[in-house]
PDB file of C-alpha atoms in Angstrom:
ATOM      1  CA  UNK A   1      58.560   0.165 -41.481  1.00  0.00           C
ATOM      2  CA  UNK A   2      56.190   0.769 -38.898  1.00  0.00           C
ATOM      3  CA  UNK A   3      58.610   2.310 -36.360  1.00  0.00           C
ATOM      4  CA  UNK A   4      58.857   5.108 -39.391  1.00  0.00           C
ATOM      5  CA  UNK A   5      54.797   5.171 -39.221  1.00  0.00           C
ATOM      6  CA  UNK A   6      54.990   5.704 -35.632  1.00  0.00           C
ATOM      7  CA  UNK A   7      57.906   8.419 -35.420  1.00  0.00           C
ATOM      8  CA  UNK A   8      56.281  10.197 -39.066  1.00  0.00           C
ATOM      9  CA  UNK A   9      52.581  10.133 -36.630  1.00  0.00           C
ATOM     10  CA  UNK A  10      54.148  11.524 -34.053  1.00  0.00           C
ATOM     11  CA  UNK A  11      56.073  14.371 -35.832  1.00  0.00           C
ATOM     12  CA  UNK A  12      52.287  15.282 -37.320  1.00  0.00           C
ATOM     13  CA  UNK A  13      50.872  15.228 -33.906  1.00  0.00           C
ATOM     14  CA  UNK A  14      53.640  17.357 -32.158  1.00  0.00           C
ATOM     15  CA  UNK A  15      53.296  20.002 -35.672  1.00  0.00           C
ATOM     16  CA  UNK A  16      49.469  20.016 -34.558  1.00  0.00           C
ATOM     17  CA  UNK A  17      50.081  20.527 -31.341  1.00  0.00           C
ATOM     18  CA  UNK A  18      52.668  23.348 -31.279  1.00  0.00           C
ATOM     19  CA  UNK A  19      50.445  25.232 -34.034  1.00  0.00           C
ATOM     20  CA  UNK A  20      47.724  25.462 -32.303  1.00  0.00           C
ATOM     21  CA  UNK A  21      49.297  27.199 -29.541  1.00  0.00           C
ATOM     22  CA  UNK A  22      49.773  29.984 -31.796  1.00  0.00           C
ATOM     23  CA  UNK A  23      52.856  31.710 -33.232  1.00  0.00           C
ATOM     24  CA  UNK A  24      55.657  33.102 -30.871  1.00  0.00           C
ATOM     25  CA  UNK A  25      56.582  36.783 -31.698  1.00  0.00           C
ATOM     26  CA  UNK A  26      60.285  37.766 -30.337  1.00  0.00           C
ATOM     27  CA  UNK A  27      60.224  41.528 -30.003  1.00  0.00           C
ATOM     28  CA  UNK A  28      62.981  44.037 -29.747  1.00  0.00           C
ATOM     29  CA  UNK A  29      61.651  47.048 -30.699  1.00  0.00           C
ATOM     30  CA  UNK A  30      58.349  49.554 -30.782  1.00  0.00           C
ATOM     31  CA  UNK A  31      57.749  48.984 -34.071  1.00  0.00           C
ATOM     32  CA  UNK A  32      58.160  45.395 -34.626  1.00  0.00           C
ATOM     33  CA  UNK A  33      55.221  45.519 -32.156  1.00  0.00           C
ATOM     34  CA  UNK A  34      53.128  48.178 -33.967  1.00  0.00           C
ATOM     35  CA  UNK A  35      54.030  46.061 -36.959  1.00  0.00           C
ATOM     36  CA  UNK A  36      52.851  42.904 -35.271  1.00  0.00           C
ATOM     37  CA  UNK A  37      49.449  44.248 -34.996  1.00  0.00           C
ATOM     38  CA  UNK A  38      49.317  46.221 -38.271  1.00  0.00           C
ATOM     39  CA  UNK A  39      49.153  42.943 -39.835  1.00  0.00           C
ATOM     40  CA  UNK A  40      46.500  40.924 -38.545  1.00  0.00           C
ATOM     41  CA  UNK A  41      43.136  39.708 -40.422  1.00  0.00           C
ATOM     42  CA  UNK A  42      40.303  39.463 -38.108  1.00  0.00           C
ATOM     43  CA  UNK A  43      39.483  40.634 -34.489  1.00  0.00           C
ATOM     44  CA  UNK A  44      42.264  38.389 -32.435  1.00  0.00           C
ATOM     45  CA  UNK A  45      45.842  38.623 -32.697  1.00  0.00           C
ATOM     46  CA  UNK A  46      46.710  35.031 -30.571  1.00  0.00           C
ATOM     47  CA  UNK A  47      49.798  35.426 -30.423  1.00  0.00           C
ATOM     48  CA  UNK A  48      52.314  34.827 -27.201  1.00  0.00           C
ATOM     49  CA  UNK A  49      54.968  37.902 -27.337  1.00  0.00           C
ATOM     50  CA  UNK A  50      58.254  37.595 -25.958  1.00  0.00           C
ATOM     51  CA  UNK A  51      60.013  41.197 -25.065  1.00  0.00           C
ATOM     52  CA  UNK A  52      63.851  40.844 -25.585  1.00  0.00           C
ATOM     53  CA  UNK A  53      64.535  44.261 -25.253  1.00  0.00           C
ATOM     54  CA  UNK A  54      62.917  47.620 -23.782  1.00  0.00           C
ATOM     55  CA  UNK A  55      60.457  49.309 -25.916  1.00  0.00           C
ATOM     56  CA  UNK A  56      61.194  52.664 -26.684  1.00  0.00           C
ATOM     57  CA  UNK A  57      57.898  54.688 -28.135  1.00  0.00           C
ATOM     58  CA  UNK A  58      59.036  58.045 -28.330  1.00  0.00           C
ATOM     59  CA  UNK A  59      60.154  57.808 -31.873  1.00  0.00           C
ATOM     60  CA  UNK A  60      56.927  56.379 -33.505  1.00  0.00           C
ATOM     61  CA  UNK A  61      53.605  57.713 -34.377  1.00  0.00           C
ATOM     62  CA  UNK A  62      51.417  56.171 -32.661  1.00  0.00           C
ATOM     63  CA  UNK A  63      48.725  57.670 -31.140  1.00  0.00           C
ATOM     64  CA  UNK A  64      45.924  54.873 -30.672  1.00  0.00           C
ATOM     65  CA  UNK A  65      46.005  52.051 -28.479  1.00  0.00           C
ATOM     66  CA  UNK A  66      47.730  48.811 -30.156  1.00  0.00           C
ATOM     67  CA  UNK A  67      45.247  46.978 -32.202  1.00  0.00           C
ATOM     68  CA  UNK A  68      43.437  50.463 -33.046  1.00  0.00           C
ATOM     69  CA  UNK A  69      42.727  50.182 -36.947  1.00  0.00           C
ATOM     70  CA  UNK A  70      42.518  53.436 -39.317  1.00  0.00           C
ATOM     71  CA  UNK A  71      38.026  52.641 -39.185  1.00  0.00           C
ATOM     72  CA  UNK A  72      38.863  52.991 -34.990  1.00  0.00           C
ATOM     73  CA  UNK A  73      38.144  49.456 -34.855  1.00  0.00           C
ATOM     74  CA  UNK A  74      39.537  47.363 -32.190  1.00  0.00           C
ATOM     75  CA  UNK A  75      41.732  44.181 -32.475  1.00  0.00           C
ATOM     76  CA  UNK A  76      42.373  41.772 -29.188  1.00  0.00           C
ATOM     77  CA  UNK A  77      45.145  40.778 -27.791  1.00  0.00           C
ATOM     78  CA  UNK A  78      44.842  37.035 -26.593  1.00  0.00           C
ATOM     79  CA  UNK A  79      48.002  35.138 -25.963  1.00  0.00           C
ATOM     80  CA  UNK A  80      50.795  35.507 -23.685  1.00  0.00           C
ATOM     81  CA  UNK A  81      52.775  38.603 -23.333  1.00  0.00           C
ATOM     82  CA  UNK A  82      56.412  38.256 -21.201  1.00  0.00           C
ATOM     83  CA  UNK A  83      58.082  41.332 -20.629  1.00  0.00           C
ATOM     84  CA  UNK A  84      60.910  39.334 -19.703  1.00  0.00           C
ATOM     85  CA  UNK A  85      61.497  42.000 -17.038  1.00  0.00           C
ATOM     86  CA  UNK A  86      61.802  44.963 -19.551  1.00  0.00           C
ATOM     87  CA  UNK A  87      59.858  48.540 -19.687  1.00  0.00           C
ATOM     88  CA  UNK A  88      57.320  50.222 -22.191  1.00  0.00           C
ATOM     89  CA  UNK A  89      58.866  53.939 -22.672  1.00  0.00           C
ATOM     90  CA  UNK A  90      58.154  57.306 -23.913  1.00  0.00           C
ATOM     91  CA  UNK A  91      53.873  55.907 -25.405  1.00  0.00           C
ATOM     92  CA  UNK A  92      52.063  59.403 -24.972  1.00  0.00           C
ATOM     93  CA  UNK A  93      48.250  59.204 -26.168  1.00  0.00           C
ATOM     94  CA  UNK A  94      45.986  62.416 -25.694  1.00  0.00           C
ATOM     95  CA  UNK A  95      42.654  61.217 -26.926  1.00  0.00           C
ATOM     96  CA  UNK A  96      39.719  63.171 -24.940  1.00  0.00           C
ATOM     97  CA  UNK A  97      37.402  61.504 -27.134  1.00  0.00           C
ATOM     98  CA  UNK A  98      38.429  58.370 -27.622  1.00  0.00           C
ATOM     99  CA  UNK A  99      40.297  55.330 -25.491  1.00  0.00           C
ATOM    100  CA  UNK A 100      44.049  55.407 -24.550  1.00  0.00           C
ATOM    101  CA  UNK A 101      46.397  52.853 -23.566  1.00  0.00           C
ATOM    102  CA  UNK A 102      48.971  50.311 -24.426  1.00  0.00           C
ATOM    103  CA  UNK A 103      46.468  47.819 -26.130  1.00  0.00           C
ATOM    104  CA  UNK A 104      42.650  48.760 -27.099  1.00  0.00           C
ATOM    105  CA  UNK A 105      41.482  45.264 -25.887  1.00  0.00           C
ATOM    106  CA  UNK A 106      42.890  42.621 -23.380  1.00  0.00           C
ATOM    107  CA  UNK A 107      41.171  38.983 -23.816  1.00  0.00           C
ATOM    108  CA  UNK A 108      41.954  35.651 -22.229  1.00  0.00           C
ATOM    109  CA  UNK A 109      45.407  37.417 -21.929  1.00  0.00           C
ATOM    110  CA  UNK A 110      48.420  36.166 -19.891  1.00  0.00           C
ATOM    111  CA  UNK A 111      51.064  39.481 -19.164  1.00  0.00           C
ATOM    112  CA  UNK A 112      53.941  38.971 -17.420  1.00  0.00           C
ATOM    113  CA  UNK A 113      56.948  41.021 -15.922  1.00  0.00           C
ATOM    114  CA  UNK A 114      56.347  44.442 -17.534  1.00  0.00           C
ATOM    115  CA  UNK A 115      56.461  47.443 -16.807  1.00  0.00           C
ATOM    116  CA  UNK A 116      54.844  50.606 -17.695  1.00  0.00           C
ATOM    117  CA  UNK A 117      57.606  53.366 -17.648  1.00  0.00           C
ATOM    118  CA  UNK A 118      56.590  56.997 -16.050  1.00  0.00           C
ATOM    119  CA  UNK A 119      57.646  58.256 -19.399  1.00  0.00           C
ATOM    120  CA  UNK A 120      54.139  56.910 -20.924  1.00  0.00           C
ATOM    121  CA  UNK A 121      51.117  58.877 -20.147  1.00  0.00           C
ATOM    122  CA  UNK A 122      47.550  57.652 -21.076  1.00  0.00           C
ATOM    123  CA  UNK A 123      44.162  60.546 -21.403  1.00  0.00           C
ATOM    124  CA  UNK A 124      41.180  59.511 -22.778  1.00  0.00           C
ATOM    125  CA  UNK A 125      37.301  59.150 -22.403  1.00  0.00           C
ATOM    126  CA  UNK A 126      38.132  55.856 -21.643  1.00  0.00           C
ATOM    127  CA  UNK A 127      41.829  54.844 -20.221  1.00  0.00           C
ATOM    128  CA  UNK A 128      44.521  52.788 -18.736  1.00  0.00           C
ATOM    129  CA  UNK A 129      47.530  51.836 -18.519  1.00  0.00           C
ATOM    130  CA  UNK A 130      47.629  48.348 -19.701  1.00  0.00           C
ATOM    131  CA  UNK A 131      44.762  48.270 -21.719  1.00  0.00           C
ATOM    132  CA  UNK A 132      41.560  50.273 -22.460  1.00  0.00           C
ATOM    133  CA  UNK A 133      38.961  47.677 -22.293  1.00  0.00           C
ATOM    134  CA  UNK A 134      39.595  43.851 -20.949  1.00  0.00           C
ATOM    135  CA  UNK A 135      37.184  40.474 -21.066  1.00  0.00           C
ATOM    136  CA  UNK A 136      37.402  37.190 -20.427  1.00  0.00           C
ATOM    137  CA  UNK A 137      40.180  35.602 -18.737  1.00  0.00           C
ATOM    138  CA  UNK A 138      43.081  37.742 -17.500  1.00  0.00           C
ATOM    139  CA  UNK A 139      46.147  37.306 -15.759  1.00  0.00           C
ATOM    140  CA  UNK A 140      48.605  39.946 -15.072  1.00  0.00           C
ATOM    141  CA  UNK A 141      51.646  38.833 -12.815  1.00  0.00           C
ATOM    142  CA  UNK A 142      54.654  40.994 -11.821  1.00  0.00           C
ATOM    143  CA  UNK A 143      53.008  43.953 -14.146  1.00  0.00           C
ATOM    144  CA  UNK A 144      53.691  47.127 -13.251  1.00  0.00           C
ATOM    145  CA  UNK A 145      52.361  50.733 -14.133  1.00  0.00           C
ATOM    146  CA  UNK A 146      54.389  54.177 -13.545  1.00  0.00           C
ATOM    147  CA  UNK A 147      52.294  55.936 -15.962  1.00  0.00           C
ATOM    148  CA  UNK A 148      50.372  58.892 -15.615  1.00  0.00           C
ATOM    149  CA  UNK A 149      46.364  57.865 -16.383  1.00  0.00           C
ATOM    150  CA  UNK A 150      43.703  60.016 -16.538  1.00  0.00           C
ATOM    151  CA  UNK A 151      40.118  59.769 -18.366  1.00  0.00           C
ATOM    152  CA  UNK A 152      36.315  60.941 -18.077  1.00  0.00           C
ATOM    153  CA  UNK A 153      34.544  57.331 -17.953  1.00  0.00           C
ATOM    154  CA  UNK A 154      36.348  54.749 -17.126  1.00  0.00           C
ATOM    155  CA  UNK A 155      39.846  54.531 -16.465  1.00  0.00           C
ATOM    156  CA  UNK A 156      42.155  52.359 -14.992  1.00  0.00           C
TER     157      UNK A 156
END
């Protein structure tokens, strides 16, 4: 009887654990990354992403940075992102007023092995490649950016 105690404790424990970590997103296409952040509540998707696939953009509307809301409000990214080696295609943003790149926000992020195709190109007031605005923690490793960026304030 206690041994089942003990194992039932630690299968609690180890649920605790491994939720708290946050969810793990496997990603194979554009939109099921638009869609990721279309559907968060609050102002932090944590989250780590796993790329199993390039991401072609070229077929979707966006136009905002990921985690750009209809109000122009900005969700974060904070988890860990692997690009397991594969490329972000075809994102084109023209926004002379307003911020451009992949993500609006970067925070106590983790990317890894990405890359950012020459087929993207970011303008805005503010801009970059990765991200338009970053805080807290960050760790990029093996990222890399082809893309054309260009902006009035500050870009990246």
């Amino acid at each position: 009887m206690k041994r089942v105690k003990v194992l039932a404790f630690i299968s609690v424990l180890f649920g605790l654990l491994c939720a708290s970590q946050g969810e793990v997103h496997e990603v194979s296409t554009a939109q099921e990354l638009i869609e990721l952040f279309r559907g968060v509540s609050g102002s932090t998707l944590n989250a780590d992403i796993i790329l199993l696939d390039d991401l072609d953009f070229s077929k979707t509307s966006i136009n905002s940075p990921l985690g750009t809301d209809s109000n122009e409000y900005c969700v974060s990214y904070s988890g860990t992102l692997d690009g397991n080696h594969h490329s972000i295609k075809g994102l084109v943003m023209n926004n002379a007023n307003d911020g451009a790149g992949l993500f609006c926000s970067l925070e106590n992020a983790i990317i890894n092995n990405l890359v950012i195709g020459s087929s993207c190109s970011f303008n805005g007031s503010t801009a970059g490649g990765l991200s338009v605005l970053g805080s807290g923690s960050l760790s990029l490793t093996n990222v890399t950016n082809k893309a054309t960026v260009s902006g009035e304030e500050q870009v990246g």
